[in-house]
mmCIF file of C-alpha atoms in Angstrom:
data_model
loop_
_atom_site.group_PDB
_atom_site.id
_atom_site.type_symbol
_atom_site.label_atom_id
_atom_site.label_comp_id
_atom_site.label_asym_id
_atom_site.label_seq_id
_atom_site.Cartn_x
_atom_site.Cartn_y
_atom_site.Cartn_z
ATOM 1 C CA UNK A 1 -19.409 27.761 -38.253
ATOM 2 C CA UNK A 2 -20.743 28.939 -35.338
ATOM 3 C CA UNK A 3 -24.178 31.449 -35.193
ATOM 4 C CA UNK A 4 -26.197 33.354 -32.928
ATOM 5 C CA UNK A 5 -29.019 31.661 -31.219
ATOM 6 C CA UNK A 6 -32.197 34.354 -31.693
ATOM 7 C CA UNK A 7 -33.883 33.362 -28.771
ATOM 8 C CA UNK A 8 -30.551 33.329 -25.832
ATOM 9 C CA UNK A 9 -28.211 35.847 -27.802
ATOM 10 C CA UNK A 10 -25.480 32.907 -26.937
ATOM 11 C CA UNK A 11 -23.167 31.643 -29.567
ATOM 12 C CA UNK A 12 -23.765 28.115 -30.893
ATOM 13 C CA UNK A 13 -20.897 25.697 -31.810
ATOM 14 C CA UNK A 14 -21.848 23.274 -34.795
ATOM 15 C CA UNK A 15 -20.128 20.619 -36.263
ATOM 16 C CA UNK A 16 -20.388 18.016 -38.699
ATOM 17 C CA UNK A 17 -19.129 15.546 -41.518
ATOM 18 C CA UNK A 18 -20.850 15.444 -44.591
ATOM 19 C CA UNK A 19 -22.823 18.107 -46.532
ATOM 20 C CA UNK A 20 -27.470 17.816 -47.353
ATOM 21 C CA UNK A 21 -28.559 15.231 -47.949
ATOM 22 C CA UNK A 22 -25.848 13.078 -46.771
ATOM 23 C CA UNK A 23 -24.622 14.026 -43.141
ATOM 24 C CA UNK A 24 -22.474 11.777 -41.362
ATOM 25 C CA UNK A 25 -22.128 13.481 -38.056
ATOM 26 C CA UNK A 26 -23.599 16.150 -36.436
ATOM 27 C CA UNK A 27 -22.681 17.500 -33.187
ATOM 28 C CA UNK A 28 -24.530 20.875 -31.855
ATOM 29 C CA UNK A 29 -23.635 22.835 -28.304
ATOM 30 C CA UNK A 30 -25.539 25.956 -27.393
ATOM 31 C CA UNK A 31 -24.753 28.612 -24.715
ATOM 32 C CA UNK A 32 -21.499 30.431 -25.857
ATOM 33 C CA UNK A 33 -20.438 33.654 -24.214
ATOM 34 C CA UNK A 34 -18.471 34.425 -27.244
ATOM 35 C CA UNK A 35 -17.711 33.445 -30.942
ATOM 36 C CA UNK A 36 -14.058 32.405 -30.335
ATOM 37 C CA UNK A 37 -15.511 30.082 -27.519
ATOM 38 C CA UNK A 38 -17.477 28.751 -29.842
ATOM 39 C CA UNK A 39 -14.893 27.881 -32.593
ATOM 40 C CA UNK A 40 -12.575 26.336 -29.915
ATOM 41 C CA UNK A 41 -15.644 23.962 -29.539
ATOM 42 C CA UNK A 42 -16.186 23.059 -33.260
ATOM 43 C CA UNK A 43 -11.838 22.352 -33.939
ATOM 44 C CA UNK A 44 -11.502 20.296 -30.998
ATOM 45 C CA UNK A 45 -14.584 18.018 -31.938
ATOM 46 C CA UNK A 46 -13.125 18.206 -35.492
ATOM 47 C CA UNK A 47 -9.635 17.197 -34.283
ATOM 48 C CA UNK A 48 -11.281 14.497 -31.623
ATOM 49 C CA UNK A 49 -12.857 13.170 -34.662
ATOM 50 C CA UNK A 50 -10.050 13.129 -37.520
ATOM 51 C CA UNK A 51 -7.879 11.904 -34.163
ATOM 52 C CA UNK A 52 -9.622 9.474 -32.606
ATOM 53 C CA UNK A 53 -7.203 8.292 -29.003
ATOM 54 C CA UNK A 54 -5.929 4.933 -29.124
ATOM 55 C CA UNK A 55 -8.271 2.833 -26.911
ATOM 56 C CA UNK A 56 -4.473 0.945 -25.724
ATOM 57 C CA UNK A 57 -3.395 3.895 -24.309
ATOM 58 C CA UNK A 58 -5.104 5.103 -20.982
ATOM 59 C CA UNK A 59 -5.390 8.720 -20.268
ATOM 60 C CA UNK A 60 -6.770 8.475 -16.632
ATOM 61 C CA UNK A 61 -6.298 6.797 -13.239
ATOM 62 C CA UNK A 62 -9.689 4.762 -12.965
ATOM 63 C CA UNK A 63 -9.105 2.806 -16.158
ATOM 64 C CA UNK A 64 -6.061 1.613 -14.792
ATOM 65 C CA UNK A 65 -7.483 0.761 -11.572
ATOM 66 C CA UNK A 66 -9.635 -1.289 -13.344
ATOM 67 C CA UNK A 67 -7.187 -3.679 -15.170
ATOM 68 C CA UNK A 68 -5.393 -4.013 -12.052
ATOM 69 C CA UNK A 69 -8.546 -5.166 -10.211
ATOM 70 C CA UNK A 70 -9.355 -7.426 -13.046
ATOM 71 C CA UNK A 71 -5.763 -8.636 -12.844
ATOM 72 C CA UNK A 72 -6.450 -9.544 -9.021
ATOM 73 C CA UNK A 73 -9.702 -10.997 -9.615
ATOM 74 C CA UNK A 74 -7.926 -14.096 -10.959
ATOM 75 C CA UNK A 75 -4.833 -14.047 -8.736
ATOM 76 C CA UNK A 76 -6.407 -13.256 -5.096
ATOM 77 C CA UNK A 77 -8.740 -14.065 -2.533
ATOM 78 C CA UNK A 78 -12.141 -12.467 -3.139
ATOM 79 C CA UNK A 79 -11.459 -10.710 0.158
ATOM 80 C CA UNK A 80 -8.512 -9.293 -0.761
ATOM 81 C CA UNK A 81 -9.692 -7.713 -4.033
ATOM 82 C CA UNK A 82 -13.007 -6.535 -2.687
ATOM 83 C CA UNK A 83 -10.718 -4.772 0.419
ATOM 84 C CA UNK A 84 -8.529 -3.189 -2.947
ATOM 85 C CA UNK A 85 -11.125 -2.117 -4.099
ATOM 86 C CA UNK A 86 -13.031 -0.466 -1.280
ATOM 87 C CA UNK A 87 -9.498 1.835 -0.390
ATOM 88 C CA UNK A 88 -9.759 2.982 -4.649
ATOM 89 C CA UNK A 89 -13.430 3.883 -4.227
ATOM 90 C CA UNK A 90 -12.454 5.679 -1.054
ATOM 91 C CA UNK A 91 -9.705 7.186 -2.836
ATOM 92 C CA UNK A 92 -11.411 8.667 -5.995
ATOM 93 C CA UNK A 93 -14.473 9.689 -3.343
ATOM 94 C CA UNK A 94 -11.718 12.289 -1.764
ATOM 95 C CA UNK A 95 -10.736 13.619 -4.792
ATOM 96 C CA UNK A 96 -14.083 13.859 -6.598
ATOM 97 C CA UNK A 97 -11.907 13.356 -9.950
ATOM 98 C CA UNK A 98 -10.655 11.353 -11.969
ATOM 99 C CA UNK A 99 -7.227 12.227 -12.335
ATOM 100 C CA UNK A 100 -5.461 12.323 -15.493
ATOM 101 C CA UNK A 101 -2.248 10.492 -15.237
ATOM 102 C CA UNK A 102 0.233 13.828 -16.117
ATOM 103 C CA UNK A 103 -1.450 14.905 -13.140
ATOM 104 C CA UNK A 104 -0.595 12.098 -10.835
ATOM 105 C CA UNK A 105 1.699 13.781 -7.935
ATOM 106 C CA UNK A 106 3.004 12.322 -4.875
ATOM 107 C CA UNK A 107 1.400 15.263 -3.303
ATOM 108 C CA UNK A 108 -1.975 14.413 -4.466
ATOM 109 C CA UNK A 109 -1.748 10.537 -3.150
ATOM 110 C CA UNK A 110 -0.593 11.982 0.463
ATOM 111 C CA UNK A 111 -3.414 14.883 0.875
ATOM 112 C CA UNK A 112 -5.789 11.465 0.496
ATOM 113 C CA UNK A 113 -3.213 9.440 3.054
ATOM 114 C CA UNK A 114 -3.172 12.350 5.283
ATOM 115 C CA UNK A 115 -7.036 12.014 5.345
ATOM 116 C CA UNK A 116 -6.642 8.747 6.482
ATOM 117 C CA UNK A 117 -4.315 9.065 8.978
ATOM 118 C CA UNK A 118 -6.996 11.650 10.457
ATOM 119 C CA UNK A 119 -9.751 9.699 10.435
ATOM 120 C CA UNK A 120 -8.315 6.319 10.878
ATOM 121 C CA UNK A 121 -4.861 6.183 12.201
ATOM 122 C CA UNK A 122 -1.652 5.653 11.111
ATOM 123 C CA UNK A 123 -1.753 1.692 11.116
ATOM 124 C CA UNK A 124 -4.311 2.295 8.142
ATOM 125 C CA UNK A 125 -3.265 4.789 6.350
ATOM 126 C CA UNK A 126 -0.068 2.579 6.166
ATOM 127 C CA UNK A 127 -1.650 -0.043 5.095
ATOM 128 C CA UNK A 128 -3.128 2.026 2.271
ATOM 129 C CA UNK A 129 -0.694 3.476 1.293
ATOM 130 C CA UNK A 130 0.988 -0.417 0.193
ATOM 131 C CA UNK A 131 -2.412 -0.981 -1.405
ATOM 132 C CA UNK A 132 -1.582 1.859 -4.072
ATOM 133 C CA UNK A 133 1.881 1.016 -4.049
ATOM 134 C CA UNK A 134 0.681 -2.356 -5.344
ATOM 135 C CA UNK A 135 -1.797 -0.750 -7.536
ATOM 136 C CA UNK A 136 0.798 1.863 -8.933
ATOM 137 C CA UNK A 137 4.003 -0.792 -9.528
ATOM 138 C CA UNK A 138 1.588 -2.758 -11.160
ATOM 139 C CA UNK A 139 0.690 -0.261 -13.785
ATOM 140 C CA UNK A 140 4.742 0.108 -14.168
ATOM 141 C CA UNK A 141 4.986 -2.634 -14.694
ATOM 142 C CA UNK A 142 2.267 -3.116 -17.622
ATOM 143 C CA UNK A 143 3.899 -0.128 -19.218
ATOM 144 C CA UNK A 144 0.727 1.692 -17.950
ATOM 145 C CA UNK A 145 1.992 4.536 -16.062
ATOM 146 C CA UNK A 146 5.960 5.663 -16.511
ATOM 147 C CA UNK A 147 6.712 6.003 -12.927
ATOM 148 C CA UNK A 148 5.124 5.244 -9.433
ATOM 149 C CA UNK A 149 4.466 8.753 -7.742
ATOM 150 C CA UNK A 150 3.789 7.028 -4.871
ATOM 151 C CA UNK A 151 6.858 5.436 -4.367
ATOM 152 C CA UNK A 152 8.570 8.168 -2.214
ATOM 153 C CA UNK A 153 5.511 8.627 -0.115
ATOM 154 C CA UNK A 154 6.915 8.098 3.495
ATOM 155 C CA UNK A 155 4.865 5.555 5.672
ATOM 156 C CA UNK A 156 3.197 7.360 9.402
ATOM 157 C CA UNK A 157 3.780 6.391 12.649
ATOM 158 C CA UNK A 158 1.475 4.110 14.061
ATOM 159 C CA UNK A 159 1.368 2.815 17.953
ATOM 160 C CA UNK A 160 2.829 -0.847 17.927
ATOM 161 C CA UNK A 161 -0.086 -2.948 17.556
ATOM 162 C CA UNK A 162 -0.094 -6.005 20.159
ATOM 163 C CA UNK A 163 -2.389 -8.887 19.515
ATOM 164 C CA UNK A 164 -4.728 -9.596 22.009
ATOM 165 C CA UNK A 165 -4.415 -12.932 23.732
ATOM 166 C CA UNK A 166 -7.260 -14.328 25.917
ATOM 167 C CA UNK A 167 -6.045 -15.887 29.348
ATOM 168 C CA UNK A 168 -7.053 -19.278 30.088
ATOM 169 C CA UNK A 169 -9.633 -18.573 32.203
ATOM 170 C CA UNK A 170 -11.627 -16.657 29.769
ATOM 171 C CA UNK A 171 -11.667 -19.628 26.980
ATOM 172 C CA UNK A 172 -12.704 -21.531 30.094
ATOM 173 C CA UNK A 173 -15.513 -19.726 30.382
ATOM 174 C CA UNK A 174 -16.394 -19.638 26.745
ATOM 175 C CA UNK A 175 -15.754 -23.144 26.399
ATOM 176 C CA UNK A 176 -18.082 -23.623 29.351
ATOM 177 C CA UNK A 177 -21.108 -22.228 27.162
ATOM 178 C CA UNK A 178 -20.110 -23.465 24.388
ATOM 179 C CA UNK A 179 -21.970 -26.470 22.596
ATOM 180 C CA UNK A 180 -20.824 -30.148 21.832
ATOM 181 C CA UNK A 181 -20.147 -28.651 18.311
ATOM 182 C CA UNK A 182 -19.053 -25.199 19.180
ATOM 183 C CA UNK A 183 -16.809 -26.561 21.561
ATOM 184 C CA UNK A 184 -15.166 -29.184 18.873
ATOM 185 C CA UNK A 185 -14.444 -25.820 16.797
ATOM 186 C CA UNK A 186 -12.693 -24.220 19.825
ATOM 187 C CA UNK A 187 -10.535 -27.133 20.565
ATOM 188 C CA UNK A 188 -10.008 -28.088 17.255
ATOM 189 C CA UNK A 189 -8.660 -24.380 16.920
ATOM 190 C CA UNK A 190 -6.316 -24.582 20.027
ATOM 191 C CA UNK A 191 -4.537 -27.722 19.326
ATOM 192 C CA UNK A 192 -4.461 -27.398 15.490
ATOM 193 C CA UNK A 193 -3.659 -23.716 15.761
ATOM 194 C CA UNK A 194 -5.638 -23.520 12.153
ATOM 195 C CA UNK A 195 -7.463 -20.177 11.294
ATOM 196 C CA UNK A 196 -11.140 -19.742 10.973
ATOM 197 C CA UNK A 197 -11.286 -20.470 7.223
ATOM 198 C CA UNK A 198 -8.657 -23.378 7.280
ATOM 199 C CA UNK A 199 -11.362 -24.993 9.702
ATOM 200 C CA UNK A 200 -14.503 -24.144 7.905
ATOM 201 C CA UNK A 201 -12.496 -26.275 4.754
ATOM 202 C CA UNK A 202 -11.212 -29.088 6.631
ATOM 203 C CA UNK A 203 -12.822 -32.938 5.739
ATOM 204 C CA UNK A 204 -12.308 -36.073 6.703
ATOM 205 C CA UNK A 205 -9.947 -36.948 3.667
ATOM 206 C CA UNK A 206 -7.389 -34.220 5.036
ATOM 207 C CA UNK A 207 -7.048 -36.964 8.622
ATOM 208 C CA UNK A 208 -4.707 -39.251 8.489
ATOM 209 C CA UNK A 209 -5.388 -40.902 11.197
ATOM 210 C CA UNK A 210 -3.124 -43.945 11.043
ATOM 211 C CA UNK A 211 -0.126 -41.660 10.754
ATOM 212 C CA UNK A 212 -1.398 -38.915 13.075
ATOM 213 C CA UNK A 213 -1.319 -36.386 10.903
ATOM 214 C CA UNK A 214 -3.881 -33.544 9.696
ATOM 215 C CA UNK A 215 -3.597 -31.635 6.261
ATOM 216 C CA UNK A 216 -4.561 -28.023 6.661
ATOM 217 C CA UNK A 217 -5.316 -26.312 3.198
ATOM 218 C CA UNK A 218 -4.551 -22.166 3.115
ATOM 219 C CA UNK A 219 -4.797 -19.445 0.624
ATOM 220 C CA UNK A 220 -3.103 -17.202 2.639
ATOM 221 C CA UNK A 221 -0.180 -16.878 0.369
ATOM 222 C CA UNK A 222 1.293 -14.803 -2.085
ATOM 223 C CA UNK A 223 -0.722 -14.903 -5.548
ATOM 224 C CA UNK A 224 -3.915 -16.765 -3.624
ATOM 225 C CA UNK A 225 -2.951 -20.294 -4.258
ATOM 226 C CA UNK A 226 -4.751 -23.037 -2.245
ATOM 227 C CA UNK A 227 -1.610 -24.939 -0.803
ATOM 228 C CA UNK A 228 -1.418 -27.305 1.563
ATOM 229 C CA UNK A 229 0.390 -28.295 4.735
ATOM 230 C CA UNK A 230 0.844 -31.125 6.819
ATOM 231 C CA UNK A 231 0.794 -30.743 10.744
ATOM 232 C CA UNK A 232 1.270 -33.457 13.841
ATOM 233 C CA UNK A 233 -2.031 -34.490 15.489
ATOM 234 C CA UNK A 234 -1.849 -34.509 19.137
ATOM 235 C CA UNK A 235 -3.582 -37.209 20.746
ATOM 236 C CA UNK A 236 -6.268 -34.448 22.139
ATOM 237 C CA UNK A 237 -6.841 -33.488 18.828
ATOM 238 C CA UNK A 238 -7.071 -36.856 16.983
ATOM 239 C CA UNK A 239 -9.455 -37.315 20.153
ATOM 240 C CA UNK A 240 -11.540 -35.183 18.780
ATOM 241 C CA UNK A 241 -11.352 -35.707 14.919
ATOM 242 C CA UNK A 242 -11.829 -39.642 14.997
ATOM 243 C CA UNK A 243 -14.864 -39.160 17.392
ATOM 244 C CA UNK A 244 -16.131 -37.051 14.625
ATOM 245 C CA UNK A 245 -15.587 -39.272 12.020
ATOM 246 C CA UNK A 246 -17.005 -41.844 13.649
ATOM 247 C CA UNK A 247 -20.162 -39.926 14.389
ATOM 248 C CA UNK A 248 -20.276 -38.787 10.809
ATOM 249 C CA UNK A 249 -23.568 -38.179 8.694
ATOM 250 C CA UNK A 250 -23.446 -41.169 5.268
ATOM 251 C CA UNK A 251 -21.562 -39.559 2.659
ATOM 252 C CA UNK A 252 -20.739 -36.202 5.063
ATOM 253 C CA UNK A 253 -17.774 -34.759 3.682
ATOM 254 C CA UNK A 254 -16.495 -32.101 6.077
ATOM 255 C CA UNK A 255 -15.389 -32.284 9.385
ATOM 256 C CA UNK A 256 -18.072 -29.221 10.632
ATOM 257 C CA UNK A 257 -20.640 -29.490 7.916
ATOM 258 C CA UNK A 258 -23.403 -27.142 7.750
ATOM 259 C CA UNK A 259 -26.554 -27.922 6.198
ATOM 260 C CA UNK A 260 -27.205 -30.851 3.752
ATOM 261 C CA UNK A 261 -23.292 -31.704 4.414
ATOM 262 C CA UNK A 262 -22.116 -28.679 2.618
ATOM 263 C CA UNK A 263 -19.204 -26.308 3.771
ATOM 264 C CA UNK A 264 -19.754 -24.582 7.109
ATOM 265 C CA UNK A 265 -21.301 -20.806 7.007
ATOM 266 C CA UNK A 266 -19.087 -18.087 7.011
ATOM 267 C CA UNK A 267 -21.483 -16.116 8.568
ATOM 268 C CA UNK A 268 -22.308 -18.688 11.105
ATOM 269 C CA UNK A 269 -19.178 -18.824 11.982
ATOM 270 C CA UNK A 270 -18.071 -15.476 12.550
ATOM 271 C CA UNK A 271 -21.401 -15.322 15.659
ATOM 272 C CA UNK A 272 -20.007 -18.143 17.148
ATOM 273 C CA UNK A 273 -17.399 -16.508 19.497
ATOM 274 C CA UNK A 274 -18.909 -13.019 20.076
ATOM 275 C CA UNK A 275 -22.231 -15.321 21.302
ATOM 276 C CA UNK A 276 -20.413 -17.167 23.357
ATOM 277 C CA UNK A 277 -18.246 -14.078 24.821
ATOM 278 C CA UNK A 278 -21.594 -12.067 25.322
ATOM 279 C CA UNK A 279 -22.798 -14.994 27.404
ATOM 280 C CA UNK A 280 -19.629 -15.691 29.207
ATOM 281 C CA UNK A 281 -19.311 -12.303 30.557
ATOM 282 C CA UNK A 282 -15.820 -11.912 28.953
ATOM 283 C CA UNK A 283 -14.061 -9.161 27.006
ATOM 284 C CA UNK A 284 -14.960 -10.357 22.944
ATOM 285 C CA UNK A 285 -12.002 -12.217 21.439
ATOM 286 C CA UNK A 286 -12.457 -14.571 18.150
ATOM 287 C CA UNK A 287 -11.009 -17.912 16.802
ATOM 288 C CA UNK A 288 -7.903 -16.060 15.712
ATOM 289 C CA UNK A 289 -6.725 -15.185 18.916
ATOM 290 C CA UNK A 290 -7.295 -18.699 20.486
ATOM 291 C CA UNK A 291 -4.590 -18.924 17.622
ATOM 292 C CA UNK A 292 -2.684 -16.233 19.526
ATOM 293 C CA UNK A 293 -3.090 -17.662 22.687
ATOM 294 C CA UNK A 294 -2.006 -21.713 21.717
ATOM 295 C CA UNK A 295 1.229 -20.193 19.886
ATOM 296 C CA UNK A 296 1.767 -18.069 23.482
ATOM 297 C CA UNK A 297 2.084 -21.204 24.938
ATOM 298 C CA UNK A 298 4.315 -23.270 22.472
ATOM 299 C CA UNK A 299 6.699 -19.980 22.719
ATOM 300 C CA UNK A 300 7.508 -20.893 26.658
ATOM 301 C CA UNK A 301 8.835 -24.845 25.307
ATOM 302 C CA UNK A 302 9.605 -24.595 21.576
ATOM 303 C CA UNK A 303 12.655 -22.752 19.610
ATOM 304 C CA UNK A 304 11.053 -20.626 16.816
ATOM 305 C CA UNK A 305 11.632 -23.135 13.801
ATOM 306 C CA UNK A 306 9.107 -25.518 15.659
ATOM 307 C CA UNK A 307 6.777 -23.021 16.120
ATOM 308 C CA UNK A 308 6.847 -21.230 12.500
ATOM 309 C CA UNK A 309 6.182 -25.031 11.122
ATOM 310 C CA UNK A 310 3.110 -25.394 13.786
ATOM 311 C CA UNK A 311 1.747 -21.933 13.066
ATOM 312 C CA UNK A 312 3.068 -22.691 9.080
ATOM 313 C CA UNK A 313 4.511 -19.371 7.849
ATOM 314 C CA UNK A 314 7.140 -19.352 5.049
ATOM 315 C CA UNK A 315 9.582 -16.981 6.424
ATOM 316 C CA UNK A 316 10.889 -17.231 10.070
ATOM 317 C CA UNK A 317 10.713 -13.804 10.467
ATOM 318 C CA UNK A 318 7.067 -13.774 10.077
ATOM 319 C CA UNK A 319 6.946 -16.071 12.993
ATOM 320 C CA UNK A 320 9.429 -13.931 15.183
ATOM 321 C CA UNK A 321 7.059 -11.076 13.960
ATOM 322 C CA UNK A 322 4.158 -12.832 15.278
ATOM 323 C CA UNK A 323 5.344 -13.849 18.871
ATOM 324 C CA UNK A 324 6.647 -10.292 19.400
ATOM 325 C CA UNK A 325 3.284 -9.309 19.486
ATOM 326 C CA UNK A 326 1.830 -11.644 21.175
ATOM 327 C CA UNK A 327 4.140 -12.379 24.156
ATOM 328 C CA UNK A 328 6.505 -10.435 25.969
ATOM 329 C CA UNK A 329 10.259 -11.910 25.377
ATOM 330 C CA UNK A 330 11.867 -12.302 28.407
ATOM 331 C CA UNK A 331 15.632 -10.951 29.164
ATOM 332 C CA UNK A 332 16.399 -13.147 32.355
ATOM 333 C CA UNK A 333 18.491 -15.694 30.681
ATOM 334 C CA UNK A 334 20.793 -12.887 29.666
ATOM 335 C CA UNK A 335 22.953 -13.753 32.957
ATOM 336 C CA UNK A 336 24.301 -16.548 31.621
ATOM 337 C CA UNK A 337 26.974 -14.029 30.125
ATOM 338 C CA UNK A 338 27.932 -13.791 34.056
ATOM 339 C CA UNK A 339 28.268 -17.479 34.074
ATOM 340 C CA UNK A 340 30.549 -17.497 30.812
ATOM 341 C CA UNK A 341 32.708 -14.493 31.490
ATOM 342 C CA UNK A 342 33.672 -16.117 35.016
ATOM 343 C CA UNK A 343 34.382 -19.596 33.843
ATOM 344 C CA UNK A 344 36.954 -17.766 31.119
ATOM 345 C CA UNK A 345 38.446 -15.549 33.880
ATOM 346 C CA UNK A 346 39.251 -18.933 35.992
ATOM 347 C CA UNK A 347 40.574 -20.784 33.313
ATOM 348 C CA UNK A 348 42.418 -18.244 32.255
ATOM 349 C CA UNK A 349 44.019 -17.716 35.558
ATOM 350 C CA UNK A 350 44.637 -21.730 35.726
ATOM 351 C CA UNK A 351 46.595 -21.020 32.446
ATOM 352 C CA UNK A 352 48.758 -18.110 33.750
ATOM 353 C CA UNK A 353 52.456 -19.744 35.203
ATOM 354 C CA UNK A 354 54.677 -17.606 37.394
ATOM 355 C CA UNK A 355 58.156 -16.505 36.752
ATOM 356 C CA UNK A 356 59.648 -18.502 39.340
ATOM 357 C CA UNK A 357 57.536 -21.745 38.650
ATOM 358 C CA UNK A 358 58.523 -21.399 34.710
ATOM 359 C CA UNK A 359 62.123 -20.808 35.507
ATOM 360 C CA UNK A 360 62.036 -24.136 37.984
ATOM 361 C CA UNK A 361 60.145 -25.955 35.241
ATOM 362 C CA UNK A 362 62.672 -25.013 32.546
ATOM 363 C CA UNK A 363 65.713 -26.078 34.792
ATOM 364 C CA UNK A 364 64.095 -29.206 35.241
#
């Protein structure tokens, strides 16, 4: 029952299970305005007690967030989930809450968007807002949540992004400051079109050198999978590999080893091409857009099924998706509808018989 405390004239809230000497549970909160406060205090730790939740049943956003993160932790990159991760931290930061999940709005999830659109741009505030649609279909999924209130969120505008692509006289130069092994890296990059991370993992077993072909290993698929594909070497770029391999350390096992043999360093590898750009005297461009610039070039001599195999995405679109933004598609061949339209109109008018002439020809 609650009491008077002498000393603060505030009410005290007391509760507990069990009488002297035998007391289970005893909970005690002081500083009451008023007696009714108080007794709210002592029946909803009574009913919080007799009631215990179900631990199954989540109340709140963040405990969701965190089965869905330990959901991607087994299913994704570790890049990907720590990037997750980051936007939900940044998230619950703007809200200072934890919201509970009867309070989850599609208002609430755009006042944070909006804040990134501010700050960051529309581009990423896009992209966040997929990152909680994943998060939030998810928990539908998993019976978590009953419906996505982020679902109806509309995306912002964002300023077409176009990829930077380095002319040739700027890898030139880079390539000109560049290292015996830097420069293997750079070339190896250009012909194989392979991404950073693809090159950091590549080893000797992946050449096939007899049949001129390379094996590039990825995890940049759906669901994180390592998967494998194999490309054409050009001669340039079996050139290169075999002179490695014949160069290699006893018992070295990739084709850029860092120390002791082992796997390349991420971190080393991310300097190279800022270095070399610094020293060049060019504007900063990385491994991925030596990607950009290779594909530029296959797009002026290849149809786009050749080049989504080279550049290896699943979906043709993804490739058309990818040149758009890297080279400027040219209308000019649209004349040939000229071309067509007059060769019709002159064989159609080859086709077209007079009156007299078909009168003559049917008297004959």
């Amino acid at each position: 029952m609650p009491y008077i405390d002498k000393n603060t004239k505030k009410w005290v809230g007391e509760f507990q299970i069990g009488g002297k000497p035998h007391i289970e549970l005893r909970k005690r909160k002081k500083g009451f305005p008023t007696r009714e406060a108080a007794k709210e205090w002592e029946e909803a730790e009574r009913e919080a007690y007799l009631n215990p939740p179900d631990p199954n049943v989540l109340t709140s956003l963040k405990p969701c967030v965190s089965k869905y993160l330990r959901f991607c932790e087994k299913r994704t990159k570790q890049n990907t989930c720590r990037y997750k991760t980051a936007i939900y931290i940044q998230m619950f930061k703007f809200w200072h809450h934890d919201p509970i999940i009867e309070d989850l709005t599609p208002l609430l999830f755009s006042d944070f968007l909006d804040h990134v659109y501010d700050v960051k741009g529309g581009a990423t505030a896009n992209r966040y807002l997929r990152e909680i649609n994943s998060l939030l279909n998810w928990c539908v999924e998993n019976r978590l949540l009953p419906e996505n209130p982020a679902a109806n969120v509309e995306k912002y505008y964002a300023d077409p992004f176009k990829k930077y692509v380095p002319p040739a006289e700027d890898l030139d130069l880079v390539e000109a400051e560049a290292g015996p092994l830097e420069k293997d890296i750079i070339q190896t990059v250009f012909y194989s079109l392979a991404r950073a991370g693809e090159i950091r993992n590549m080893k000797f077993s992946d050449c096939n050198f007899e049949n001129n072909t390379l094996t590039i290993w990825t995890r940049k698929r759906k669901g994180g999978a390592l998967e494998s594909d194999d490309i054409e070497m050009s001669h340039n770029l079996k050139e290169i590999l075999y002179r490695r391999y014949t160069q290699r350390e006893k018992d070295q096992e990739y084709v850029f080893p860092g120390l002791q043999g082992g796997k390349f360093p991420k971190r080393t590898m991310d300097r190279i091409m800022p270095t070399l750009c610094k020293k060049a005297g060019v504007k900063p461009f990385g491994f991925h857009s030596i990607r950009h610039h290779s594909a530029a070039l296959l797009a002026t001599q290849l149809p786009l099924l050749a080049i989504q195999a080279i550049l290896r995405h699943k979906r043709a679109s993804t490739t058309d998706s990818y040149l758009r933004s890297i080279v400027k598609i040219s209308t000019k061949g649209i004349s040939v509808l000229d071309k067509i339209q007059d060769e019709r109109k002159k064989q159609k008018e080859v086709n077209v018989i007079s009156f007299e002439d078909a009168a003559n020809h049917k008297k004959k």
